[in-house]
CSV table of C-alpha atoms in Angstrom, one decimal:
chain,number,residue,atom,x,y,z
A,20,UNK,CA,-45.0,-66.0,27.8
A,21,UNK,CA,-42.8,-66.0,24.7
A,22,UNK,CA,-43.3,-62.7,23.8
A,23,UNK,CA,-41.7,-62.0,27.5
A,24,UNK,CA,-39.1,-64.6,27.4
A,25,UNK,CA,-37.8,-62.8,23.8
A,26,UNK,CA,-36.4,-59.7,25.4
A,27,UNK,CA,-34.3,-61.8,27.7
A,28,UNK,CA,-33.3,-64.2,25.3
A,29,UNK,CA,-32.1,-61.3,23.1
A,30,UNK,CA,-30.0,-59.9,26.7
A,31,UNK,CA,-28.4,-62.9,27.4
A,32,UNK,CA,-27.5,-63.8,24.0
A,33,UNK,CA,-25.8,-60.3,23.6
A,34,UNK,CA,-24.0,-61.0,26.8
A,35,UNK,CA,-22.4,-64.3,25.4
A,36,UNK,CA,-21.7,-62.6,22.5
A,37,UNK,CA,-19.9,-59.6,23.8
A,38,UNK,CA,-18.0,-61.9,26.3
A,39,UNK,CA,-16.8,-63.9,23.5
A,40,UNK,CA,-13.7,-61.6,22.8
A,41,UNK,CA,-12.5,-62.3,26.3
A,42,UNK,CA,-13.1,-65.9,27.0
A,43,UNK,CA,-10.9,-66.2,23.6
A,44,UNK,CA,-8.1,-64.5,24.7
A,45,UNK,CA,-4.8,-66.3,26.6
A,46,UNK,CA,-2.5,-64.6,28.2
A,47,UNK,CA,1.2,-66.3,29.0
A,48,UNK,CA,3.8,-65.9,31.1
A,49,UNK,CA,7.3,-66.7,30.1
A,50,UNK,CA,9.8,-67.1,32.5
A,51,UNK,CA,13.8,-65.3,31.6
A,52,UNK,CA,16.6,-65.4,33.2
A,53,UNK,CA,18.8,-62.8,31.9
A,54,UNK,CA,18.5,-58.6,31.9
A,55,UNK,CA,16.2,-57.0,30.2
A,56,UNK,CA,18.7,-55.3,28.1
A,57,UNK,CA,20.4,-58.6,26.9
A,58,UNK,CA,19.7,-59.8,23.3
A,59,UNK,CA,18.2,-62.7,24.0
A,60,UNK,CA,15.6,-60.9,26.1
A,61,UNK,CA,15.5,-58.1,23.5
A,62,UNK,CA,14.9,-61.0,21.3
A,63,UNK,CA,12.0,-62.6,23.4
A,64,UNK,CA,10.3,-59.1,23.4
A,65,UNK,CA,10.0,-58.7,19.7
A,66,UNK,CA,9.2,-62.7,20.0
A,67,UNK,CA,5.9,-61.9,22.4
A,68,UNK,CA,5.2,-58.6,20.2
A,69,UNK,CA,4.7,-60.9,17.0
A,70,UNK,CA,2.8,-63.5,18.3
A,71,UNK,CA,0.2,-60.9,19.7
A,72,UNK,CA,0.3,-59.6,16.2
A,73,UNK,CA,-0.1,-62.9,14.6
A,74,UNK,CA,-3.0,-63.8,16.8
A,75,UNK,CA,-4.6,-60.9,16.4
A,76,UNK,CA,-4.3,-60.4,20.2
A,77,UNK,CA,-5.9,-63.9,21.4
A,78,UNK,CA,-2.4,-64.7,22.8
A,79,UNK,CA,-0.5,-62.4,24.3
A,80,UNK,CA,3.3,-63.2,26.1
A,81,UNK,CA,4.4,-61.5,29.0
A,82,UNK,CA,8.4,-61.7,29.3
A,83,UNK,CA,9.6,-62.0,32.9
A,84,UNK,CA,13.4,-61.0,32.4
A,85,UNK,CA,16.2,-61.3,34.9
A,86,UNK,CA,15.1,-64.4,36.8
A,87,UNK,CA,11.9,-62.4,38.1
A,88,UNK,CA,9.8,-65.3,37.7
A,89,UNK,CA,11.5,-68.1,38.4
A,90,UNK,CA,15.5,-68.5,38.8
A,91,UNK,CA,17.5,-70.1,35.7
A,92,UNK,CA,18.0,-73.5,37.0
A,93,UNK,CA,14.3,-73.8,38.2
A,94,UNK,CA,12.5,-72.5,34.8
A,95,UNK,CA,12.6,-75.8,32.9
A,96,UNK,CA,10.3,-77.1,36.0
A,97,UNK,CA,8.2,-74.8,36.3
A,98,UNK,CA,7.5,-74.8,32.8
A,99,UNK,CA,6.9,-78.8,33.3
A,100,UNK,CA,5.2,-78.4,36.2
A,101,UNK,CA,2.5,-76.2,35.0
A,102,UNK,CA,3.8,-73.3,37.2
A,103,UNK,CA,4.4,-71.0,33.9
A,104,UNK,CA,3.4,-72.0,29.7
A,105,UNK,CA,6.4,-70.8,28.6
A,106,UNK,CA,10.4,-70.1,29.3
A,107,UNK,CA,14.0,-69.9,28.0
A,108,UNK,CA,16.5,-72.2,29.7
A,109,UNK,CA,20.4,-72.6,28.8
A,110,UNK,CA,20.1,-76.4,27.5
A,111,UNK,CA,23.8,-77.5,28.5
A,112,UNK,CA,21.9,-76.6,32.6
A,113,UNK,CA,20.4,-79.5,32.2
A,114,UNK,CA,23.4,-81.9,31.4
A,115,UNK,CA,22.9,-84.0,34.6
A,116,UNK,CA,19.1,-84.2,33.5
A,117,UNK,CA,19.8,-85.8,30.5
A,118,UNK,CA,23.8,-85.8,28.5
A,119,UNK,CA,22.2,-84.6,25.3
A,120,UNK,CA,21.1,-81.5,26.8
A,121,UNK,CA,24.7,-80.5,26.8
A,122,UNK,CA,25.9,-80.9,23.5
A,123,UNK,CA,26.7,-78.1,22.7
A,124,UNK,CA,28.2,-77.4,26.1
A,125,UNK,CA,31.1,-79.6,24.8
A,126,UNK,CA,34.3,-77.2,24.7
A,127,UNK,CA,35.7,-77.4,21.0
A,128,UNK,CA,33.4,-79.5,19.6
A,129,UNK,CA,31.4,-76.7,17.8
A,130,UNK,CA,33.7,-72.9,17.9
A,131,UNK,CA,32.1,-71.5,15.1
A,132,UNK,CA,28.6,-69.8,14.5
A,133,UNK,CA,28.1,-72.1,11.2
A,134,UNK,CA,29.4,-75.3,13.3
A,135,UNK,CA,27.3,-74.7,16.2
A,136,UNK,CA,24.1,-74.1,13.5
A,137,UNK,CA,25.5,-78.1,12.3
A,138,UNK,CA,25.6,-79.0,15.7
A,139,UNK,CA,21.5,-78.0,16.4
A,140,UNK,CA,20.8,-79.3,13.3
A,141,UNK,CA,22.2,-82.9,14.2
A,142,UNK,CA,21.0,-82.3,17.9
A,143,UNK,CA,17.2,-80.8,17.3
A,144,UNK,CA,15.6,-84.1,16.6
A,145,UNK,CA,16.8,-86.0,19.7
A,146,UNK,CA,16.1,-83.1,21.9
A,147,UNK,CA,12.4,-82.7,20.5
A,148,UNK,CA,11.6,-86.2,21.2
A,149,UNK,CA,13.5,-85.7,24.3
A,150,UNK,CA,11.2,-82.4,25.4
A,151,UNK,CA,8.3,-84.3,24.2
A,152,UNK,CA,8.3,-87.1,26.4
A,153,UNK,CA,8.7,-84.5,29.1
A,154,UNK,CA,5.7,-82.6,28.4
A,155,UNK,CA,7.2,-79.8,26.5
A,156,UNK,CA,7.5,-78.8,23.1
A,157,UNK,CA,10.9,-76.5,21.7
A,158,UNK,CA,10.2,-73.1,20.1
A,159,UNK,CA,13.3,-72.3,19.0
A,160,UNK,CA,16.9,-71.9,20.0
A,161,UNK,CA,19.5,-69.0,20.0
A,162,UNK,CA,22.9,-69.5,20.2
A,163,UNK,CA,25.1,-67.4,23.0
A,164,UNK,CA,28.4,-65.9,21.4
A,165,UNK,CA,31.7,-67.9,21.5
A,166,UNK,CA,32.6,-68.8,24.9
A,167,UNK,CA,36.2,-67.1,26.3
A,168,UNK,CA,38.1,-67.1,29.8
A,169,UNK,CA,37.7,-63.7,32.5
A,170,UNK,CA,40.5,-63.6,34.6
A,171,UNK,CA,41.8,-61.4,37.6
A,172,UNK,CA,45.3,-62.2,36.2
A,173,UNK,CA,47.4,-63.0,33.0
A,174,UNK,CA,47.6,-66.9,32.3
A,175,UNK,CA,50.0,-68.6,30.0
A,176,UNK,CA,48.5,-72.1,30.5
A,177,UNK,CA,45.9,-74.1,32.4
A,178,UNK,CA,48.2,-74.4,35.2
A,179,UNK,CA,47.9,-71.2,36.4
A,180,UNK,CA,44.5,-71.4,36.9
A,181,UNK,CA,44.8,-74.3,39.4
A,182,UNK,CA,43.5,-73.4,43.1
A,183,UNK,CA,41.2,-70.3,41.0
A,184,UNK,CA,37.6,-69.8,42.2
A,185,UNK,CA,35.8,-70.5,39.3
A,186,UNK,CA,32.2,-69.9,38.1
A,187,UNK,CA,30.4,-73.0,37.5
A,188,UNK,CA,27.3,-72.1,35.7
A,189,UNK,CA,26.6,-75.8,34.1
A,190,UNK,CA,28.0,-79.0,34.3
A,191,UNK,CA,29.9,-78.7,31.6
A,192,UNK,CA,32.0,-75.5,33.3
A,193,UNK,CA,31.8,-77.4,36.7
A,194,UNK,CA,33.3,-80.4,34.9
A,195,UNK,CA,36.2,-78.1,33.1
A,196,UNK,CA,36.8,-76.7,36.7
A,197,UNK,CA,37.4,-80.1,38.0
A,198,UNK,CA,40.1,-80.9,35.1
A,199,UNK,CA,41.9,-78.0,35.7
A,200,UNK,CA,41.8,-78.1,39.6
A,201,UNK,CA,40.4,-74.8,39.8
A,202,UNK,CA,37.6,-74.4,43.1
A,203,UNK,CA,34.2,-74.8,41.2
A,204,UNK,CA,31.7,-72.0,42.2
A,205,UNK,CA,27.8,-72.3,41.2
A,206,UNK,CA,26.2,-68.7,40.2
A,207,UNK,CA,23.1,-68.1,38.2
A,208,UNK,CA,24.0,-64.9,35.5
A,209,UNK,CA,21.8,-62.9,37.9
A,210,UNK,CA,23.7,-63.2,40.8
A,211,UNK,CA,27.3,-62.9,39.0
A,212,UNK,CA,28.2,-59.2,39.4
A,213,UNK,CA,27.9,-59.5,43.1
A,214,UNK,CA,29.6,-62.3,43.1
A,215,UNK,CA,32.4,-60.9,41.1
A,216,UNK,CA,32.7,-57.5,43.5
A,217,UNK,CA,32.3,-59.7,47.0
A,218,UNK,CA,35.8,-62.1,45.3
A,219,UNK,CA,33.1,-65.0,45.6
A,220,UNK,CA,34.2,-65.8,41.5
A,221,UNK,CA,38.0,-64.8,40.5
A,222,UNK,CA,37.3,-66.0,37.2
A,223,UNK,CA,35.0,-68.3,34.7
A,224,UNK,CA,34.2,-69.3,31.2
A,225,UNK,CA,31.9,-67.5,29.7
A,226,UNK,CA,30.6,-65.2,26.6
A,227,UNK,CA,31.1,-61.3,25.6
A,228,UNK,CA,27.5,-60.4,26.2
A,229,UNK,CA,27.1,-61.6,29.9
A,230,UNK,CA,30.6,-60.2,30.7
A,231,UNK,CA,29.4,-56.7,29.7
A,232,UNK,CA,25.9,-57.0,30.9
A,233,UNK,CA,27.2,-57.9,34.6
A,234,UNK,CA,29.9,-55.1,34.6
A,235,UNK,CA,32.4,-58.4,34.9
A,236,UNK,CA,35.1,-55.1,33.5
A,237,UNK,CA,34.7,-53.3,37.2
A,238,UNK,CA,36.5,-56.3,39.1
A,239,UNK,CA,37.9,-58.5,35.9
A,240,UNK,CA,40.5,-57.0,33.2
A,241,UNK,CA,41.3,-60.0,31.3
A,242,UNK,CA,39.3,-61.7,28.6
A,243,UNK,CA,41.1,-64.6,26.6
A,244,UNK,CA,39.3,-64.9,23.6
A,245,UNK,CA,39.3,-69.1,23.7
A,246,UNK,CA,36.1,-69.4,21.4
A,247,UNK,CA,35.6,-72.6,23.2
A,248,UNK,CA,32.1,-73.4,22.4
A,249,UNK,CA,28.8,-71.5,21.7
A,250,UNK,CA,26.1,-72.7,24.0
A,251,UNK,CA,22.2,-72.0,23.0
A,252,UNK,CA,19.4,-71.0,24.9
A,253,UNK,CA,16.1,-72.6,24.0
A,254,UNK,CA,12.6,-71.4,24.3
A,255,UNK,CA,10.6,-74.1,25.4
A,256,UNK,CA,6.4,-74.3,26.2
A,257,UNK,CA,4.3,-76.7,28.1
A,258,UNK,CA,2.9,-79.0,25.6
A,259,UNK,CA,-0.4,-78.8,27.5
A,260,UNK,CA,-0.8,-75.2,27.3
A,261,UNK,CA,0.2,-75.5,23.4
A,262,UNK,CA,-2.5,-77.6,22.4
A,263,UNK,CA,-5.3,-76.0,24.1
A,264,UNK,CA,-4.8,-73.0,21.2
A,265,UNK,CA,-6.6,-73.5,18.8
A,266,UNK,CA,-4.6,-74.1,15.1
A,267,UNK,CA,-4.2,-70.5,13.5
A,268,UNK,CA,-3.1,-69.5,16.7
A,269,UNK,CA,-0.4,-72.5,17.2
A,270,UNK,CA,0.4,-71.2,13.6
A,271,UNK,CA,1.0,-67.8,14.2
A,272,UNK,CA,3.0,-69.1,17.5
A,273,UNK,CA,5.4,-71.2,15.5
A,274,UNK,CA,5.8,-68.2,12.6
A,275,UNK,CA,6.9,-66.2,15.2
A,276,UNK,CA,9.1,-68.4,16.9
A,277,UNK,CA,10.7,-69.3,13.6
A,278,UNK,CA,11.6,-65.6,13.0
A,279,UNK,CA,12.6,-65.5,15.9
A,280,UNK,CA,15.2,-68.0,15.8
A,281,UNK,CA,16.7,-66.5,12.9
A,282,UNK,CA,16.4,-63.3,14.0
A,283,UNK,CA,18.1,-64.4,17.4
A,284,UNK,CA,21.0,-66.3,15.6
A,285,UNK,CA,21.9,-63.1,13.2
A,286,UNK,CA,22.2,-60.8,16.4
A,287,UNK,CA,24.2,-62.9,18.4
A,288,UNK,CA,26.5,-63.0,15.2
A,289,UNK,CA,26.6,-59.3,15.2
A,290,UNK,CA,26.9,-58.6,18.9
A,291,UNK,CA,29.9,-61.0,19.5
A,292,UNK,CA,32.2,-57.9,18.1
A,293,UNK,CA,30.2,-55.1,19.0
A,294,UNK,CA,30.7,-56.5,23.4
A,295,UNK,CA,34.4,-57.3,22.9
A,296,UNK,CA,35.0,-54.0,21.6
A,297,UNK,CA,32.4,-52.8,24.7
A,298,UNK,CA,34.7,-54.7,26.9
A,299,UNK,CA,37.9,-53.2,25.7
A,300,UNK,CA,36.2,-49.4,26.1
A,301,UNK,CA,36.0,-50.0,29.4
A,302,UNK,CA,39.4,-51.2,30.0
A,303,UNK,CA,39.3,-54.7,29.4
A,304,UNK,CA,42.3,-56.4,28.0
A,305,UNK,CA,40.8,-59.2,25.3
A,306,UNK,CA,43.7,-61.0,24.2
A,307,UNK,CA,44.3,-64.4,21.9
A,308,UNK,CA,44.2,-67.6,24.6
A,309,UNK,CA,48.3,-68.4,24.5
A,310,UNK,CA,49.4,-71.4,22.4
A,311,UNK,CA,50.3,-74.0,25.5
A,312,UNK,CA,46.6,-72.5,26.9
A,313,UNK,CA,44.8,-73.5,23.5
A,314,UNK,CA,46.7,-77.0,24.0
A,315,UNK,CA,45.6,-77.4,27.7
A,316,UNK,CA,42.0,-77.0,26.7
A,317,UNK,CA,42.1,-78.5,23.8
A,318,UNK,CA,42.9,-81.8,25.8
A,319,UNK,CA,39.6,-80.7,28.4
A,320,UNK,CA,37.7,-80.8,25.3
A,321,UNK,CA,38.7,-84.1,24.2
A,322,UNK,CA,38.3,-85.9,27.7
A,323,UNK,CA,34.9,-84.2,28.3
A,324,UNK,CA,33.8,-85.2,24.5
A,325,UNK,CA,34.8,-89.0,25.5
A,326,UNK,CA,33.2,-88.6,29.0
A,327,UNK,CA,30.0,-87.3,27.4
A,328,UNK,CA,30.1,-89.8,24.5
A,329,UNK,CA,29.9,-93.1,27.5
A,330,UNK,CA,26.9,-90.3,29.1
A,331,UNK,CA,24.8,-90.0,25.9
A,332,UNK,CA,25.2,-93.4,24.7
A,333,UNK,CA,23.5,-94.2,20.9
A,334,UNK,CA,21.7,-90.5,20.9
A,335,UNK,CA,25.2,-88.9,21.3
A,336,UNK,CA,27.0,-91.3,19.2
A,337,UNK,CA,24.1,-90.3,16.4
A,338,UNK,CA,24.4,-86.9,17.6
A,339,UNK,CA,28.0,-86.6,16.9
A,340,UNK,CA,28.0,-88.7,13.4
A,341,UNK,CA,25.2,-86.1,12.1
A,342,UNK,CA,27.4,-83.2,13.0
A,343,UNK,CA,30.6,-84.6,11.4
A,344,UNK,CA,29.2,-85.8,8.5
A,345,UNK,CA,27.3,-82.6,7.9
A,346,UNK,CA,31.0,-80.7,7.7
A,347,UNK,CA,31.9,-79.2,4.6
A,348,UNK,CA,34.4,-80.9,2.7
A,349,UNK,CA,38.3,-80.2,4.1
A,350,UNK,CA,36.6,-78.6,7.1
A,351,UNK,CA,38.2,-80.1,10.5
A,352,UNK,CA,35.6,-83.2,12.0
């Protein structure tokens, strides 16, 4: 009997062994919301690429890019929810969730690659313990290029925007559309060149790169280069599906994301002049925001700042002290 029972032994010990490979491997998906051909996506690519690389193939990404997956507002959800590991949200989105989301949604608070850098720095460890209680765990962040004003028309001042359908992508741009009595209108960056063709959106807020990647130039020929603020995208994971690695691949997973967040903040630097000019090749005017304009939303700023200060309570108040005191010396607080 155990000269018989050897043979299978042998069989069924090869079978585990061979299977190991497999059982081993985990496979994500990651849930997008912007083209393919946008930077951040570009980014996420190269993201996914180096973590199969660093894992030696036991965890492999798939990106799912233009809202595919899920749509933008729904992906933090999902991701809680268990409906995908992985995915990259705007943070200031998620404002009404919780103020401290959008920080950095604050308009002329943080205009300046280097001040919005001081801004996450002061801001990371309240929204990590703020992710964490929610399940999730932050990758890393990428910051969008300076955020300007598309409009059908030439504007001197905030006044003649009044009565404007206006894209409200977060609460922050919904709130900016109230103060300037402009029509607040919500669309998702996948949805926004129909949107601008149809005359659903006459004009919005927004940054170089998603004005070129949704043609915005076809239907829109002015771009007031306002520089308002420089809101980040975060790449966030379930906290569930992170532990279950086991610790060289979390390793390799945070290595990548870390090279990745440099990476990501370097080629949004670049980019910023590389889609105005874009813009301007195909006909777009992008002009300095008037003085009275840059005084009219100077004032937005510091209302919403207040407003957002009474929101965040001690976390923004702490937020806020970080990011001032971290200014270098003369620099405007």
């Amino acid at each position: 009997m155990q000269r018989r029972a050897l043979p299978f032994l042998a069989l069924a010990l090869a079978g585990v062994l061979s299977a190991a490979p497999c059982a081993a491997q985990v496979r994500w998906d990651l849930a997008a919301a912007y083209p393919a051909s946008n930077f951040h996506t570009e980014n996420l690519m190269q993201f996914a690429k180096d973590v199969e690389a660093g894992t030696g193939g036991k965890l492999r990404i798939t990106v799912h890019a233009n809202a595919s997956l899920f749509k933008a507002n729904e992906i933090k959800r999902a991701v809680q929810g268990g409906q995908a590991p992985a995915g990259e949200i705007l943070l200031p989105n998620f404002e009404n969730e919780n103020a401290v989301f959008g920080a950095d949604g604050l308009p002329f608070l943080a205009t300046s690659y280097a001040d919005s850098r001081r801004l996450y720095e002061a801001q990371k460890p309240v929204l990590e313990r703020l992710l964490g209680a929610q399940g999730l765990r932050l990758l890393y962040t990428v910051a969008w290029p300076p955020q300007g004003i598309y409009t059908k028309k030439e504007i001197a001042s905030v006044a003649d925007l009044r009565g404007i359908k206006w894209r409200a992508y977060s609460p922050a741009t919904a709130k900016i559309a109230e103060l300037i009595g402009a029509q607040p209108v919500t669309i998702q960056a996948a949805e926004l060149s129909q949107a601008m063709a149809t005359g659903a959106v006459e004009s919005m807020m927004t940054s170089g790169s998603t004005g070129y990647d949704s043609k915005i130039y076809e239907s829109i020929k002015y771009f007031y280069d306002t520089q308002a603020w420089l809101p980040k995208n975060a790449v966030i994971v379930s906290r569930k599906a992170f532990d279950a690695l086991d610790k060289p691949a979390q390793d390799a997973l945070l290595k990548a994301a870390a090279e990745a967040e440099a990476r990501g903040w370097k080629l949004s630097a670049e980019k910023n002049e590389w889609y105005k000019k874009a813009l301007a090749d195909k006909g777009m005017k992008i002009l300095p925001p008037p003085v009275k304009l840059n005084a009219d939303l100077r004032q937005v700023g510091d209302v919403m700042l207040a407003d957002w200060l009474r929101k965040a309570g001690p976390d923004g108040e702490a937020i806020i002290a970080a990011y001032r005191k971290s200014a270098p010396a003369g620099a405007a607080k």
